[in-house]
GROMACS .gro file of C-alpha atoms in nm:
model
  169
    1MET     CA    1  14.058   8.853   9.213
    2ARG     CA    2  13.921   9.175   9.359
    3GLU     CA    3  14.077   9.506   9.276
    4PRO     CA    4  14.203   9.692   9.580
    5ILE     CA    5  14.018  10.006   9.681
    6THR     CA    6  14.213  10.311   9.571
    7ASP     CA    7  14.219  10.674   9.681
    8ALA     CA    8  14.057  10.755   9.346
    9ASP     CA    9  13.768  10.524   9.439
   10ARG     CA   10  13.732  10.696   9.776
   11ASN     CA   11  13.740  11.043   9.619
   12GLN     CA   12  13.479  10.946   9.358
   13VAL     CA   13  13.249  10.798   9.623
   14ARG     CA   14  13.287  11.110   9.840
   15ARG     CA   15  13.216  11.342   9.543
   16LEU     CA   16  12.918  11.143   9.407
   17HIS     CA   17  12.770  11.098   9.755
   18ALA     CA   18  12.790  11.475   9.807
   19ALA     CA   19  12.608  11.515   9.473
   20GLY     CA   20  12.317  11.312   9.618
   21LYS     CA   21  12.374  10.992   9.419
   22THR     CA   22  12.247  10.663   9.557
   23ARG     CA   23  12.475  10.375   9.640
   24ASN     CA   24  12.374  10.184   9.326
   25GLN     CA   25  12.417  10.490   9.105
   26ILE     CA   26  12.767  10.541   9.242
   27ALA     CA   27  12.851  10.172   9.196
   28ARG     CA   28  12.747  10.186   8.830
   29GLU     CA   29  12.935  10.508   8.769
   30ILE     CA   30  13.266  10.394   8.920
   31GLY     CA   31  13.237  10.033   8.801
   32ARG     CA   32  13.234   9.878   9.147
   33SER     CA   33  12.987   9.658   9.332
   34GLY     CA   34  12.730   9.805   9.567
   35SER     CA   35  12.895   9.630   9.862
   36THR     CA   36  13.231   9.788   9.775
   37VAL     CA   37  13.070  10.132   9.760
   38SER     CA   38  12.904  10.063  10.097
   39LYS     CA   39  13.240   9.964  10.246
   40ILE     CA   40  13.407  10.280  10.113
   41ALA     CA   41  13.119  10.493  10.242
   42ARG     CA   42  13.140  10.329  10.584
   43ASP     CA   43  13.516  10.399  10.598
   44LEU     CA   44  13.444  10.763  10.508
   45ASN     CA   45  13.158  10.787  10.762
   46LEU     CA   46  12.906  10.848  10.486
   47SER     CA   47  12.552  10.717  10.496
   48PHE     CA   48  12.307  10.632  10.222
   49GLU     CA   49  12.007  10.646  10.453
   50ARG     CA   50  11.741  10.871  10.315
   51GLY     CA   51  11.517  10.871  10.622
   52PRO     CA   52  11.302  11.178  10.557
   53GLU     CA   53  11.277  11.110  10.183
   54VAL     CA   54  11.180  10.746  10.239
   55ILE     CA   55  10.925  10.838  10.504
   56ALA     CA   56  10.773  11.105  10.279
   57ALA     CA   57  10.764  10.871   9.979
   58THR     CA   58  10.608  10.593  10.186
   59GLU     CA   59  10.343  10.828  10.323
   60ALA     CA   60  10.266  10.960   9.974
   61ARG     CA   61  10.229  10.603   9.848
   62ARG     CA   62  10.000  10.516  10.142
   63ILE     CA   63   9.781  10.817  10.069
   64ASP     CA   64   9.766  10.732   9.698
   65LEU     CA   65   9.668  10.372   9.772
   66ALA     CA   66   9.402  10.483  10.020
   67ALA     CA   67   9.253  10.714   9.757
   68ARG     CA   68   9.256  10.432   9.500
   69ARG     CA   69   9.088  10.195   9.749
   70GLN     CA   70   8.821  10.457   9.818
   71GLN     CA   71   8.763  10.504   9.445
   72LEU     CA   72   8.739  10.128   9.390
   73ALA     CA   73   8.500  10.096   9.685
   74GLU     CA   74   8.274  10.362   9.533
   75MET     CA   75   8.280  10.187   9.194
   76LEU     CA   76   8.191   9.854   9.359
   77HIS     CA   77   7.903  10.024   9.539
   78GLN     CA   78   7.778  10.163   9.207
   79ASP     CA   79   7.808   9.814   9.056
   80ALA     CA   80   7.598   9.678   9.343
   81GLU     CA   81   7.331   9.940   9.279
   82ARG     CA   82   7.321   9.856   8.907
   83LEU     CA   83   7.301   9.485   8.983
   84ARG     CA   84   7.025   9.539   9.240
   85ALA     CA   85   6.820   9.737   8.987
   86GLN     CA   86   6.822   9.437   8.752
   87LEU     CA   87   6.618   9.228   8.997
   88TRP     CA   88   6.284   9.374   8.887
   89GLU     CA   89   6.360   9.494   8.534
   90PRO     CA   90   6.231   9.319   8.222
   91CYS     CA   91   6.490   9.096   8.063
   92THR     CA   92   6.539   8.890   7.751
   93ILE     CA   93   6.673   8.537   7.772
   94GLY     CA   94   6.775   8.322   7.483
   95ALA     CA   95   6.893   7.973   7.408
   96PHE     CA   96   6.954   7.731   7.127
   97GLY     CA   97   6.705   7.448   7.121
   98GLY     CA   98   6.473   7.222   6.930
   99LYS     CA   99   6.560   6.957   6.679
  100ASP     CA  100   6.714   7.217   6.446
  101ASN     CA  101   6.906   7.382   6.731
  102GLN     CA  102   6.747   7.720   6.655
  103TRP     CA  103   6.809   8.029   6.864
  104SER     CA  104   6.500   8.156   7.040
  105GLU     CA  105   6.445   8.446   7.275
  106VAL     CA  106   6.176   8.535   7.525
  107THR     CA  107   6.120   8.861   7.713
  108LEU     CA  108   6.022   8.829   8.079
  109ASP     CA  109   5.878   9.087   8.320
  110ARG     CA  110   6.172   9.017   8.550
  111PRO     CA  111   6.462   8.770   8.567
  112GLN     CA  112   6.388   8.411   8.661
  113PHE     CA  113   6.422   8.323   9.029
  114SER     CA  114   6.758   8.148   8.980
  115ASP     CA  115   6.890   8.456   8.798
  116GLN     CA  116   6.756   8.682   9.073
  117ARG     CA  117   6.944   8.471   9.329
  118GLN     CA  118   7.265   8.513   9.129
  119ILE     CA  119   7.205   8.887   9.097
  120LEU     CA  120   7.154   8.912   9.474
  121ALA     CA  121   7.470   8.710   9.538
  122ALA     CA  122   7.672   8.933   9.306
  123THR     CA  123   7.520   9.244   9.468
  124SER     CA  124   7.610   9.114   9.813
  125ILE     CA  125   7.968   9.041   9.708
  126ALA     CA  126   8.007   9.389   9.556
  127VAL     CA  127   7.876   9.556   9.874
  128ASP     CA  128   8.092   9.335  10.096
  129ARG     CA  129   8.407   9.412   9.898
  130SER     CA  130   8.320   9.780   9.892
  131LEU     CA  131   8.288   9.785  10.270
  132ARG     CA  132   8.615   9.596  10.313
  133LEU     CA  133   8.797   9.855  10.102
  134ALA     CA  134   8.631  10.153  10.271
  135PRO     CA  135   8.445  10.065  10.593
  136ALA     CA  136   8.122  10.249  10.661
  137GLU     CA  137   8.148  10.561  10.871
  138GLY     CA  138   8.036  10.566  11.231
  139GLY     CA  139   8.185  10.249  11.377
  140GLU     CA  140   8.327  10.416  11.686
  141GLY     CA  141   8.057  10.685  11.697
  142ALA     CA  142   7.787  10.421  11.672
  143ASP     CA  143   7.923  10.253  11.986
  144GLN     CA  144   7.910  10.588  12.165
  145VAL     CA  145   7.549  10.641  12.055
  146ARG     CA  146   7.453  10.290  12.173
  147SER     CA  147   7.620  10.357  12.507
  148MET     CA  148   7.440  10.690  12.543
  149LEU     CA  149   7.104  10.533  12.453
  150GLY     CA  150   7.167  10.250  12.700
  151THR     CA  151   7.242  10.499  12.977
  152LEU     CA  152   6.935  10.704  12.885
  153GLY     CA  153   6.723  10.388  12.893
  154ASP     CA  154   6.858  10.297  13.238
  155VAL     CA  155   6.784  10.647  13.370
  156LEU     CA  156   6.430  10.642  13.229
  157THR     CA  157   6.368  10.294  13.368
  158GLY     CA  158   6.492  10.408  13.706
  159ALA     CA  159   6.279  10.723  13.694
  160PHE     CA  160   5.972  10.520  13.593
  161ALA     CA  161   6.033  10.276  13.879
  162ASP     CA  162   6.062  10.569  14.121
  163ASP     CA  163   5.732  10.713  13.993
  164GLU     CA  164   5.555  10.380  14.045
  165GLY     CA  165   5.687  10.369  14.400
  166ASP     CA  166   5.554  10.722  14.469
  167ASP     CA  167   5.204  10.635  14.338
  168GLY     CA  168   5.177  10.323  14.550
  169GLY     CA  169   5.301  10.476  14.872
   0.00000   0.00000   0.00000
């Protein structure tokens, strides 16, 4: 059976709310459920909304995550560069073989074709993931440049056509 809400409960909620405690902190401190504290707060016209604090915390978290994504994107790009460099570097490959299952190694001028394909695939994946985390700059600006170049091309084509008409007439 539930205990009835007392004036002492109301006074404690009012005092702890004024002290900046959260609903759950108050509930723990007075030994009541969170829903009971919410009911008391509602009766007292108190609110536990922390609008500005929540907005600020959410924005700070968003900024932190964006910085971490940028850092990860840069690390993936560096990984891609290191992988790409391996395509033409000497390498040593080894394997167990022969009737005695002996380990043998051979040094090659560059990785075998199948290994180069795998290196290129890994490089491509690293670049792709890097660009997904931090898209390349200039997407919108590039469209503006293309539009400007298209307009310039149309004007030059029109001017050239006009010049041809003047020569022939």
